[in-house]
Coordinates of C-alpha atoms (C1' of nucleotides) in Angstrom, one line a residue:
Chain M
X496 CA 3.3 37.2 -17.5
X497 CA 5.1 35.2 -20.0
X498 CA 6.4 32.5 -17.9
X499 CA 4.7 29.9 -16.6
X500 CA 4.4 30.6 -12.5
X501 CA 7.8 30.4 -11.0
X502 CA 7.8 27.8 -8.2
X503 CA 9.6 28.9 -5.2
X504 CA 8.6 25.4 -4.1
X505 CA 8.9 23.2 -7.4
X506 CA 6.7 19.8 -7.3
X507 CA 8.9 16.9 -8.6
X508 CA 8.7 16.1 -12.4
X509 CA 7.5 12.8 -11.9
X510 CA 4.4 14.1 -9.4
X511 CA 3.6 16.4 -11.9
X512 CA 3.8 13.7 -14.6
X513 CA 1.4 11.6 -12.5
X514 CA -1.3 14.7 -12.7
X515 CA -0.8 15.3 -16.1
X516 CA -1.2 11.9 -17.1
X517 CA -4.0 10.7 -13.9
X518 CA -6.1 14.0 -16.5
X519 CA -5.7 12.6 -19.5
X520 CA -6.6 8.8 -18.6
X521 CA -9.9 10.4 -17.3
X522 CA -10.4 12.6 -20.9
X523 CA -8.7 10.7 -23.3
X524 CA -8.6 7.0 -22.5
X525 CA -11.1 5.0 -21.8
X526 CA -11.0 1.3 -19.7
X527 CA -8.8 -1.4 -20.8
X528 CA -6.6 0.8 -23.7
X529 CA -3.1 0.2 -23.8
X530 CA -0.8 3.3 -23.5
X531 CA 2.4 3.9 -25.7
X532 CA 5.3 2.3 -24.6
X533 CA 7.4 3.6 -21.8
X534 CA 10.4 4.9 -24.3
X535 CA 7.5 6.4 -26.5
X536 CA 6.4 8.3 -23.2
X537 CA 9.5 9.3 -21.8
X538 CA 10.2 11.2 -25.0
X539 CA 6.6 12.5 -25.7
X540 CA 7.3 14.3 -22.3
X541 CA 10.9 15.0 -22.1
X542 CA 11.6 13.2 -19.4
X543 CA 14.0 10.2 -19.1
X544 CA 12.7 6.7 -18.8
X545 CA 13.2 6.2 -15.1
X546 CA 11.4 9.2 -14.2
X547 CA 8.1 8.2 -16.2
X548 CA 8.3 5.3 -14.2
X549 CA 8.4 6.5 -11.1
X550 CA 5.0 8.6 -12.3
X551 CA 3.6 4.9 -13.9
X552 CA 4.0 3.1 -10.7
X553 CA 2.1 5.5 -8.1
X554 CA -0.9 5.3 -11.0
X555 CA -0.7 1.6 -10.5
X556 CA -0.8 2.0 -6.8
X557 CA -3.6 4.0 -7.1
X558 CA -5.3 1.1 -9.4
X559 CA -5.3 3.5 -12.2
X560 CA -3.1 1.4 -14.5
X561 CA -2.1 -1.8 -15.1
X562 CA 1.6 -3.0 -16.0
X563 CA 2.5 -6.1 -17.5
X564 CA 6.0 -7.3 -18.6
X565 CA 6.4 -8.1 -21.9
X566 CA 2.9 -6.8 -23.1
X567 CA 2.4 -3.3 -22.2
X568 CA 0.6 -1.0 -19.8
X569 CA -3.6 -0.5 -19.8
X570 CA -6.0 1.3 -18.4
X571 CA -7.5 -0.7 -15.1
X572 CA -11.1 -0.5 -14.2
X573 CA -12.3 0.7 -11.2
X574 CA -11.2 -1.0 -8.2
X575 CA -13.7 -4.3 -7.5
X576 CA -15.1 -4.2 -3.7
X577 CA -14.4 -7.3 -2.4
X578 CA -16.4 -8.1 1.0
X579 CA -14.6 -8.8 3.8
X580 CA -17.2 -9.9 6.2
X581 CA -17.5 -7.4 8.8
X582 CA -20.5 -8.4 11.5
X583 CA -21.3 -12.0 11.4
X584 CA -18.8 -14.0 12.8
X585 CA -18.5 -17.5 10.6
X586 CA -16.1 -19.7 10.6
X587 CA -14.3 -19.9 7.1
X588 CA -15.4 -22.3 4.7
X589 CA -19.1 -22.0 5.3
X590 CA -21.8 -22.1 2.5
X591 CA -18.6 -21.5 0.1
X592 CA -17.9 -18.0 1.4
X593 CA -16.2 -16.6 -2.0
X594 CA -12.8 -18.6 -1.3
X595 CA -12.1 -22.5 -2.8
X596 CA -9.5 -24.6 -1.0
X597 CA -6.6 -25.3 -3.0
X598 CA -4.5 -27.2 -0.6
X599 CA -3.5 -28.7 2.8
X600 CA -0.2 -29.8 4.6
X601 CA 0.6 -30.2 8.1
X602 CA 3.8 -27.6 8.7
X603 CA 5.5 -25.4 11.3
X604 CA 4.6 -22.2 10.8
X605 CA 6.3 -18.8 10.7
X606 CA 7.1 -18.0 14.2
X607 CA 4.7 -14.9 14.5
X608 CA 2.1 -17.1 14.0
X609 CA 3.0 -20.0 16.2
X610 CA 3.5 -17.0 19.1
X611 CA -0.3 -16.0 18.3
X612 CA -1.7 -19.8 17.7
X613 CA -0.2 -19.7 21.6
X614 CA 0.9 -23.2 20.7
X615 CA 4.7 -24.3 20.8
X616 CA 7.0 -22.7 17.7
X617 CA 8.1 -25.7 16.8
X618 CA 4.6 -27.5 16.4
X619 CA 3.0 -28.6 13.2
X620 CA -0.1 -27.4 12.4
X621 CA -2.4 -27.7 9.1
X622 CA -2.0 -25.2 7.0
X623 CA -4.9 -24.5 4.3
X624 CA -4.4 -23.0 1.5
X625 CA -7.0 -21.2 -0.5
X626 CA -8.1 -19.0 -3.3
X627 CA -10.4 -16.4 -3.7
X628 CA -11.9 -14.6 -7.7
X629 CA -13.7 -11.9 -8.3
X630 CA -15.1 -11.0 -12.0
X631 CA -12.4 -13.9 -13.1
X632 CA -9.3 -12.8 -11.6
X633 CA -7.4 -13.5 -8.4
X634 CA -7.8 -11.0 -5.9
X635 CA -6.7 -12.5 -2.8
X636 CA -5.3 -16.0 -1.5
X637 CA -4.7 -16.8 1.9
X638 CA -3.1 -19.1 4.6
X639 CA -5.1 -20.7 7.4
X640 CA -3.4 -21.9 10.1
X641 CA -5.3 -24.8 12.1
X642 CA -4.0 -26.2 15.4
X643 CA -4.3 -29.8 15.4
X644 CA -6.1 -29.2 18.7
X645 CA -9.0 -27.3 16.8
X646 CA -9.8 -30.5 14.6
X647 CA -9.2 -33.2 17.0
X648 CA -11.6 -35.7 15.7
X649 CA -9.5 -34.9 12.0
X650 CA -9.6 -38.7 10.6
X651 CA -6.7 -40.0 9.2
X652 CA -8.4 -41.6 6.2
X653 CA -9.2 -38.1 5.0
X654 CA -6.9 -37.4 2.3
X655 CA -3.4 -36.5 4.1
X656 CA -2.5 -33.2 1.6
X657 CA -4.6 -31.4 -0.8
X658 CA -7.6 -30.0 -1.8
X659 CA -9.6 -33.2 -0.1
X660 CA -7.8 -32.4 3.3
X661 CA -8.6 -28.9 3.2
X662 CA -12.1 -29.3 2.9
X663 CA -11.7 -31.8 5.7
X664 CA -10.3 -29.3 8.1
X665 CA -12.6 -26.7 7.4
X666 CA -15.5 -29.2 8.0
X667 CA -14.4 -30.0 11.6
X668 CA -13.6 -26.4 12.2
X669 CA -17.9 -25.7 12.0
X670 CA -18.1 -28.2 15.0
X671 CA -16.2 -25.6 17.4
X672 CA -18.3 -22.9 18.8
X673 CA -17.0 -19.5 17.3
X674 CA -17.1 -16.8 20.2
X675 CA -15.5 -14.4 18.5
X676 CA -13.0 -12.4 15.9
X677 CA -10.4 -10.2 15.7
X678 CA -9.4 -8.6 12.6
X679 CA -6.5 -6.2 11.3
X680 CA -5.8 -4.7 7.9
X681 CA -2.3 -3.6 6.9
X682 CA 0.1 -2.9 4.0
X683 CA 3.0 -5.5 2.9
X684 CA 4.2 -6.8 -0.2
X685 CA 3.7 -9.7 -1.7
X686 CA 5.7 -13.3 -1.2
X687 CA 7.0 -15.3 -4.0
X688 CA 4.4 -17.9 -3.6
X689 CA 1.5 -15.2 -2.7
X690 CA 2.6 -13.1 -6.0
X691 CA 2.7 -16.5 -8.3
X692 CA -1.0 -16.9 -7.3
X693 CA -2.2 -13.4 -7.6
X694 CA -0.4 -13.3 -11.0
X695 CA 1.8 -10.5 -9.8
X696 CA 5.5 -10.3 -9.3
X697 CA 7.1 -10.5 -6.0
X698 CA 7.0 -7.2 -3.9
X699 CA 3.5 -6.0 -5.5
X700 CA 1.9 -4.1 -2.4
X701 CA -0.7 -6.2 -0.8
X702 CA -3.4 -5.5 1.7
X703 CA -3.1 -7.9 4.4
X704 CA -6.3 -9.4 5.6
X705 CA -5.3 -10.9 9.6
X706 CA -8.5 -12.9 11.3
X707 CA -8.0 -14.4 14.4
X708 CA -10.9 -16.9 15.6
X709 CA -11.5 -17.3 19.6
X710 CA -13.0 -20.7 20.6
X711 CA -13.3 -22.0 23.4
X712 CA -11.2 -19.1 25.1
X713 CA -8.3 -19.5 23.1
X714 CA -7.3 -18.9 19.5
X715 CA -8.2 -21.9 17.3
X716 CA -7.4 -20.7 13.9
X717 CA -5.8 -18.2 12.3
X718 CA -6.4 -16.6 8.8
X719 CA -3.8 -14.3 6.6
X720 CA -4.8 -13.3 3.8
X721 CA -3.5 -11.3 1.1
X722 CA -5.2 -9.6 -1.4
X723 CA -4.4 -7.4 -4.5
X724 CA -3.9 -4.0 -3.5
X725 CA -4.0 -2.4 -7.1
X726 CA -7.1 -4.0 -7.9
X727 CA -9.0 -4.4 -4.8
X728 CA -11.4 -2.3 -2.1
X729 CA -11.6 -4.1 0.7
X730 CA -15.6 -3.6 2.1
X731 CA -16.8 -4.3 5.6
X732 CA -20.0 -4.4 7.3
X733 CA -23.8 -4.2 5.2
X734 CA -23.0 -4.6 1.5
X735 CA -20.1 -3.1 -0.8
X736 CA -22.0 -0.1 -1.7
X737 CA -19.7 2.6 -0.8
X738 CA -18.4 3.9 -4.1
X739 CA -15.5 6.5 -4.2
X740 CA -13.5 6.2 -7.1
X741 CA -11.1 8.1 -8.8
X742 CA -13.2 10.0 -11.8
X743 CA -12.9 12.9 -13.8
X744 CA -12.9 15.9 -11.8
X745 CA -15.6 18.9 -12.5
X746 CA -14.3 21.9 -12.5
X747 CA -13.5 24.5 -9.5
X748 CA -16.6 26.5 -8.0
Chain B
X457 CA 30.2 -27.8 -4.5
X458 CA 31.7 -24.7 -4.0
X459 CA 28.9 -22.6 -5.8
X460 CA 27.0 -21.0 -4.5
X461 CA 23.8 -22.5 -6.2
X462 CA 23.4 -21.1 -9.5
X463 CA 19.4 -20.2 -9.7
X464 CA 17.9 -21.0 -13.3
X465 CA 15.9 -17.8 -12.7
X466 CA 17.7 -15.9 -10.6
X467 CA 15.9 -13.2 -8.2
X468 CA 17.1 -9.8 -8.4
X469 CA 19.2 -7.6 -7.0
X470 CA 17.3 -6.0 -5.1
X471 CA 15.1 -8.4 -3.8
X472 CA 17.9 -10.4 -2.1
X473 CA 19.2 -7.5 -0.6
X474 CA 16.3 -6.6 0.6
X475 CA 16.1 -10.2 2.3
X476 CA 19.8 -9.6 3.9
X477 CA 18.7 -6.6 5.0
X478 CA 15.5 -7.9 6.6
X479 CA 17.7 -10.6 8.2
X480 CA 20.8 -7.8 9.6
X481 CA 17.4 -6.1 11.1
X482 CA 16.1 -8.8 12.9
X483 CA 19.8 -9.5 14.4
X484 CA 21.9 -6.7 14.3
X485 CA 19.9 -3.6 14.7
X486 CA 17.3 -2.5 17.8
X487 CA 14.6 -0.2 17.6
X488 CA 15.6 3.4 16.8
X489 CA 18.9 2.8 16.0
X490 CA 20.3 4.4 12.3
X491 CA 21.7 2.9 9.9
X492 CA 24.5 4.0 7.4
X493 CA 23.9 6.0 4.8
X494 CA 23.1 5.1 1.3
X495 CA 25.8 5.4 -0.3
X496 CA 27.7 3.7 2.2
X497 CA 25.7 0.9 2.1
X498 CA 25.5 0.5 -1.8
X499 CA 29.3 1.0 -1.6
X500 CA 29.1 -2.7 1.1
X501 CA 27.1 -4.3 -1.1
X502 CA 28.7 -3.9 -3.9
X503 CA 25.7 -2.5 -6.0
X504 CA 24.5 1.1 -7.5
X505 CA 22.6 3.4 -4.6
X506 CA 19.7 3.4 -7.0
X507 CA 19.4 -1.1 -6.2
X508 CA 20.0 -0.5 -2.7
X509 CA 16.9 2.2 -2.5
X510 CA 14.8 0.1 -4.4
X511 CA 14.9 -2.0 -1.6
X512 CA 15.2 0.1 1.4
X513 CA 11.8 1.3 -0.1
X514 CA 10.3 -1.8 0.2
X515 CA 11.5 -2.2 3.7
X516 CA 9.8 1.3 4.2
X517 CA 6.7 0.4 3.0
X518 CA 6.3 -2.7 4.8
X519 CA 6.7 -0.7 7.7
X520 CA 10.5 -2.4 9.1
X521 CA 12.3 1.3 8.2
X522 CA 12.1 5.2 8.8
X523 CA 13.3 7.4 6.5
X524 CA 13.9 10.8 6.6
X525 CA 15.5 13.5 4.5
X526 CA 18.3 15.5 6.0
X527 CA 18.2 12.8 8.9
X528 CA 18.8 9.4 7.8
X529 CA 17.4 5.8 8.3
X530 CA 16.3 4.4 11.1
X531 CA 15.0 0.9 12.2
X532 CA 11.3 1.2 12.9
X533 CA 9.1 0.0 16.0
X534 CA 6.6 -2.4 15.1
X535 CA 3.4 -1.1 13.2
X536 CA 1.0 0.2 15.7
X537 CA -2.7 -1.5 15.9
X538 CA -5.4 1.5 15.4
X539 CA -8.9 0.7 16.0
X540 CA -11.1 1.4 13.5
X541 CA -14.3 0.8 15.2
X542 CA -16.1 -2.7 13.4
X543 CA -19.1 -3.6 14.7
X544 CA -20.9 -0.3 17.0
X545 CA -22.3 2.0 14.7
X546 CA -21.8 5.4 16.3
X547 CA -21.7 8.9 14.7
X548 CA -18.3 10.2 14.6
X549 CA -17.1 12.7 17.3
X550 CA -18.9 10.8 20.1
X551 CA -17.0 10.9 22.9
X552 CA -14.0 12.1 21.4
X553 CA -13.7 9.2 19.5
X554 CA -9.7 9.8 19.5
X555 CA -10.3 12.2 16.6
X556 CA -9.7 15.7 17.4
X557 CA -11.4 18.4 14.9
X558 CA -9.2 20.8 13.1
X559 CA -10.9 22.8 10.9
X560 CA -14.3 23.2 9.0
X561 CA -15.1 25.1 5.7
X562 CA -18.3 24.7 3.5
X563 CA -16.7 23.8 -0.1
X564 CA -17.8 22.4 -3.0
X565 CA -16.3 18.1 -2.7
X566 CA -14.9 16.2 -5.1
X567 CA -17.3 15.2 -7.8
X568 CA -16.8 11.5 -6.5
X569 CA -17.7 12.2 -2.9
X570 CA -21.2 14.8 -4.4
X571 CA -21.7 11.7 -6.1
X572 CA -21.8 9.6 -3.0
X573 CA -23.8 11.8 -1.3
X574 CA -26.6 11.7 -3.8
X575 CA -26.4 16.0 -4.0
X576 CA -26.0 18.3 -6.7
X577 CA -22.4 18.3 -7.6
X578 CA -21.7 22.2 -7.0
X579 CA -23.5 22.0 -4.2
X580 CA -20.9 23.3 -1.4
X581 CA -21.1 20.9 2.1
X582 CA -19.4 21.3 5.5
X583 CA -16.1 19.9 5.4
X584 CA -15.0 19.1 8.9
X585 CA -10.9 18.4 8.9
X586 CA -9.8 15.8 11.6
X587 CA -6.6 14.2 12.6
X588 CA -5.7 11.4 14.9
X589 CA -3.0 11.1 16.8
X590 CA -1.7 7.8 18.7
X591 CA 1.7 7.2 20.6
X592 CA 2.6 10.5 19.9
X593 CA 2.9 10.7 16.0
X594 CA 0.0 11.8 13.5
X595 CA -1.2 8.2 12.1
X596 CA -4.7 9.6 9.9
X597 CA -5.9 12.5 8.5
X598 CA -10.1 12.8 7.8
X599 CA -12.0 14.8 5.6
X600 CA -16.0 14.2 6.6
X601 CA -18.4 15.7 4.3
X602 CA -21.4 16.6 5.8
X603 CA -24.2 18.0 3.8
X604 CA -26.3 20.9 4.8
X605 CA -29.6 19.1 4.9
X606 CA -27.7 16.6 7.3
X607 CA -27.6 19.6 9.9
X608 CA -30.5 21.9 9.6
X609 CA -30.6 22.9 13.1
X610 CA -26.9 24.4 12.7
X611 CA -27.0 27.9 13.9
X612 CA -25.2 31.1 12.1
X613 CA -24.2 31.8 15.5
X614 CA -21.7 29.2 15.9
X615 CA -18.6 30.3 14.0
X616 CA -18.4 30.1 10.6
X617 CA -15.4 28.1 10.2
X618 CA -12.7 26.6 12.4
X619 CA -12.4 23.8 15.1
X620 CA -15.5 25.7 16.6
X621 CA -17.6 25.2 14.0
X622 CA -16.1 21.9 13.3
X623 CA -17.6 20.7 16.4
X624 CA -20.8 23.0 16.2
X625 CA -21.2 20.0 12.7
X626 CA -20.0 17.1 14.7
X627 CA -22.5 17.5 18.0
X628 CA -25.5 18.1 15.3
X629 CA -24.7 15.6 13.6
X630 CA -24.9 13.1 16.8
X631 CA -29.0 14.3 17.0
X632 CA -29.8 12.2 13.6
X633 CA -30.8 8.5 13.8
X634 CA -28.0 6.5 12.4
X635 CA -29.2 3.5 10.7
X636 CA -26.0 2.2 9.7
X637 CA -22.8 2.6 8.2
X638 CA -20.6 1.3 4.9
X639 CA -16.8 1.0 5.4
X640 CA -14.0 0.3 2.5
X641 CA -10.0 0.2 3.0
X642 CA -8.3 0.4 0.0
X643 CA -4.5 1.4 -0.9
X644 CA -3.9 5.2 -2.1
X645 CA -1.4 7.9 -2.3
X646 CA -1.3 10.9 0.1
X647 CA -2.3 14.5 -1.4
X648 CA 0.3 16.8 -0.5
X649 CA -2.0 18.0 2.4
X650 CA -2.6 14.8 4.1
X651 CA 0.9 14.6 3.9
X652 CA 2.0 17.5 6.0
X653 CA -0.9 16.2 8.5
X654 CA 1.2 13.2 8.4
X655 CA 4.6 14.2 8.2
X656 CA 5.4 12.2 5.2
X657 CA 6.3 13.5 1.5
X658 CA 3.4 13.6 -0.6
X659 CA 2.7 10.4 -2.3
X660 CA 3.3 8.5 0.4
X661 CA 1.2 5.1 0.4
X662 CA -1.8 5.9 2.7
X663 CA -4.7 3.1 3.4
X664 CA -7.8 5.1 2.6
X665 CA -10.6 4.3 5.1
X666 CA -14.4 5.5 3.4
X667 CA -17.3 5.0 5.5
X668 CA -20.5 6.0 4.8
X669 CA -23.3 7.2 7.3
X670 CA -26.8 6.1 6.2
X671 CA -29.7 8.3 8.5
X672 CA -33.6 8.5 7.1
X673 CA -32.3 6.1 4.2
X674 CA -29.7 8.6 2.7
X675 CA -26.2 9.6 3.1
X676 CA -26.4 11.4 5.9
X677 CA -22.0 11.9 5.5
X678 CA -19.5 10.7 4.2
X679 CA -16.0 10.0 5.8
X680 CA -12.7 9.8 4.0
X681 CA -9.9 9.0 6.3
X682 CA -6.0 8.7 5.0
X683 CA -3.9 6.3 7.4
X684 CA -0.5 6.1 7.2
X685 CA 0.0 2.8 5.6
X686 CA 4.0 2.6 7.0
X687 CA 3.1 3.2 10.7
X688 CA -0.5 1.6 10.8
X689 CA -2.6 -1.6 11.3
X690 CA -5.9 -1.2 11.3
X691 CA -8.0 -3.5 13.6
X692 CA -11.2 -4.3 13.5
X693 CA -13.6 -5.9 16.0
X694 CA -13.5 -6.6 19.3
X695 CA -9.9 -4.8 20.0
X696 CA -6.4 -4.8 18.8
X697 CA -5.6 -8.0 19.9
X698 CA -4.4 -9.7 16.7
X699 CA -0.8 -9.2 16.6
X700 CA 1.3 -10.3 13.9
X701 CA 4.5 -8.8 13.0
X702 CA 7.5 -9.3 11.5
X703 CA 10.6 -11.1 13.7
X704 CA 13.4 -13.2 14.0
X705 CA 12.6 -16.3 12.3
X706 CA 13.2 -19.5 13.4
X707 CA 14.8 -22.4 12.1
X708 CA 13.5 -24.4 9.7
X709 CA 11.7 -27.8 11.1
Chain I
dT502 C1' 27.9 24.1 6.5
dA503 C1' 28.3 19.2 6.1
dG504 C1' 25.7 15.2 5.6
dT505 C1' 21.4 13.0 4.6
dG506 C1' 17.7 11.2 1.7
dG507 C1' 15.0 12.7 -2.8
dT508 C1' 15.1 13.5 -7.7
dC509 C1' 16.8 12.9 -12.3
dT510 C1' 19.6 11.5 -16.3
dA511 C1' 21.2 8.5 -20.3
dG512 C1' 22.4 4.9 -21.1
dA513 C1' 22.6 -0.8 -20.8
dC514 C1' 21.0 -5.5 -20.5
dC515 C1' 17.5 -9.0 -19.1
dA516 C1' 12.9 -11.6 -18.8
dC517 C1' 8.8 -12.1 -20.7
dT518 C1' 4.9 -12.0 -24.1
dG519 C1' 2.8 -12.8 -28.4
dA520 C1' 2.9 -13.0 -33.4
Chain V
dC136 C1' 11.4 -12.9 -33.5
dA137 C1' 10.5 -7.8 -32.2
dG138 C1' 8.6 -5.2 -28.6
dT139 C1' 7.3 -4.7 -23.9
dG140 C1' 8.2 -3.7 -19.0
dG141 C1' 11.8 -4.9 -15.2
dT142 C1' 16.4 -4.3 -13.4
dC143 C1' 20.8 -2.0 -13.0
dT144 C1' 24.5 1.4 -13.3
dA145 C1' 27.4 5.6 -12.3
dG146 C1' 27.0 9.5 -12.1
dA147 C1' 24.7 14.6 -10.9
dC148 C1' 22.2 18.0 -8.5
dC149 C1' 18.6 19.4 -5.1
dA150 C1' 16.0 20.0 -0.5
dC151 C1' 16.2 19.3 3.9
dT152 C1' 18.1 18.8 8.8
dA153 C1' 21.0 19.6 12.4
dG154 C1' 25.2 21.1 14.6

DNA sequence: TAGTGGTCTAGACCACTGA
DNA sequence: CAGTGGTCTAGACCACTAG
């Protein structure tokens, strides 16, 4: 008695940092309250800087907190459920499915994506960009690669880039006859461009949204998406009512 | 001419090495092979070991390395797809569903997943343990929470915990009328036990799969399944099809 | 036991935000 | 401008693995 239990297996400082800290947002903080600085911390827990850190950015992983250079680091609300269309297979860009169209070029694309287009690496294709919000803020913004041979009846005297020209090539798409989808979720981090739009910086882990849409045997479009991973639950299938979060816990039985 | 172009905001360390690194993978290394050692590689690239984790980890968690303590680093193989089951709503454990049960103990959940149930939070419920293995590795760990009133017809004369029982819960489950089911992915943090499942060190970044089973308009269970987020893709739909990975890029058009 | 990755320290400077 | 989080350094020790 005395001492505190001797570990004969110590947890790292900074994992139990995390608990202490993951127990006193739920008691002592409520949503959207700034914590003290980082230097403040470190000391308040005898611990240096970098350690804290490491403890910080696994709460932000878990969508805990939220970290913001040159302002400070808040409480986040719980994670918004962002649908992700599970059953019905549509085509994107119908009845304004959540995403806007921010832009369109006609580019090669990466060659992972020319190899699952099936289409030569080297071909062009038209590359939408768009956007999607949730509550105000940018969860998610994707790239939607179109073979020209999806949208042959594409008029030149749409628009040839921009907004106007992605709305063009998500018209013609509705003419095709969708036969199916293929979806896959993984983890990545987030691109330059990708990060600039989600307002985070580059690297933030992202939850990578790939649809691939089978027409007429073949793939004829090809969605990535990449959405928030601090801040979003991805939902599939009847609504976004499954609802585990991260609360105060009650105590043992 | 002659310098290298000087960035007005430059990137940092660590991100460029992480993109030399990415491009030495894609050329220089195979599958399987090891690298050099930390220190030995900080020592090459001129920059502290502390820079040259920060982006190994990256690399980690975007699934292109391995890393192991006492071992070393190794080049990974390319994420593999695990189906997820979209569209068919089926019970879990029909068919073996490449789930195999591990364990089962009646214990009081998390207040989040009572909560989700709709019971009395102290209300103890079967917790059936699963794992799922593919290629060999561990890639999920699964927790399903099945409340009592889910399985009335569960004898005292099955065992009272273990795989036994475990599938004793499973095959009553299968005699309820599913009416449908709620799935979210989302981005966590492995407890230390999912962690051993998965032979990772606690903390490790998991995708968190929750799906809820809805029989005679209730919960009828609740599933909460930890993915490895390094090793996995999760597909959804009509199979694994959709394969995008990271490779060689080509030149630029 | 030697070598690996994992943790930790105590500093320093930089980039960004908002008053 | 002061204050924040982001990056970086040069060390140290520890936990683990395998020969």
């Amino acid at each position: 008695m005395g001492t505190t239990q001797l570990e004969s297996v110590p947890e790292p400082k900074y994992w139990h940092l995390k608990t202490v800290l993951s127990e006193a947002l739920d008691s002592e903080f409520s949503v959207g309250e700034i914590l003290p600085n980082e230097r403040d911390l470190a000391a308040r827990f005898g611990v240096a800087r970098a350690t804290l850190r490491q403890a910080l950015e696994q709460l932000e992983l878990e969508g805990r907190l939220q970290r913001r250079r040159g302002v400070g680091t808040t409480v986040a609300p719980p994670r918004v459920g962002v649908a992700v269309g599970g059953e019905q297979h549509t085509w994107p860009g119908t009845a304004d499915d959540a995403w806007h169209p921010v832009d369109c070029v006609q580019a090669v694309p990466p060659a992972a994506v020319a190899d699952a287009l099936g289409g030569d690496r080297d071909e062009p294709v038209h590359t939408v960009r768009r956007s999607r919000v949730s509550h105000g803020q940018p969860v998610a913004a994707e790239l939607l690669y179109v073979p020209a041979s999806s949208v042959p009846d594409l008029t030149a005297i749409d628009a040839p880039s921009g907004p106007a020209r992605a709305r063009a090539v998500l018209r013609e798409l509705q003419r095709l006859d969708l036969e199916g989808q293929e979806r896959a979720v993984e983890l990545g981090s987030a691109r330059a461009d990708d990060a600039k739009e989600l307002d985070r910086l580059p690297g933030a882990p992202v939850l990578v949204v790939t649809t691939r849409f089978v027409a007429a045997g073949g793939t004829a479009a090809l969605s990535v998406a990449t959405y928030r991973a601090d801040t979003c639950r991805l939902t599939f299938g009847d609504s976004g009512r499954v609802e585990i979060h991260h609360g105060p816990e009650r105590k043992a039985s």
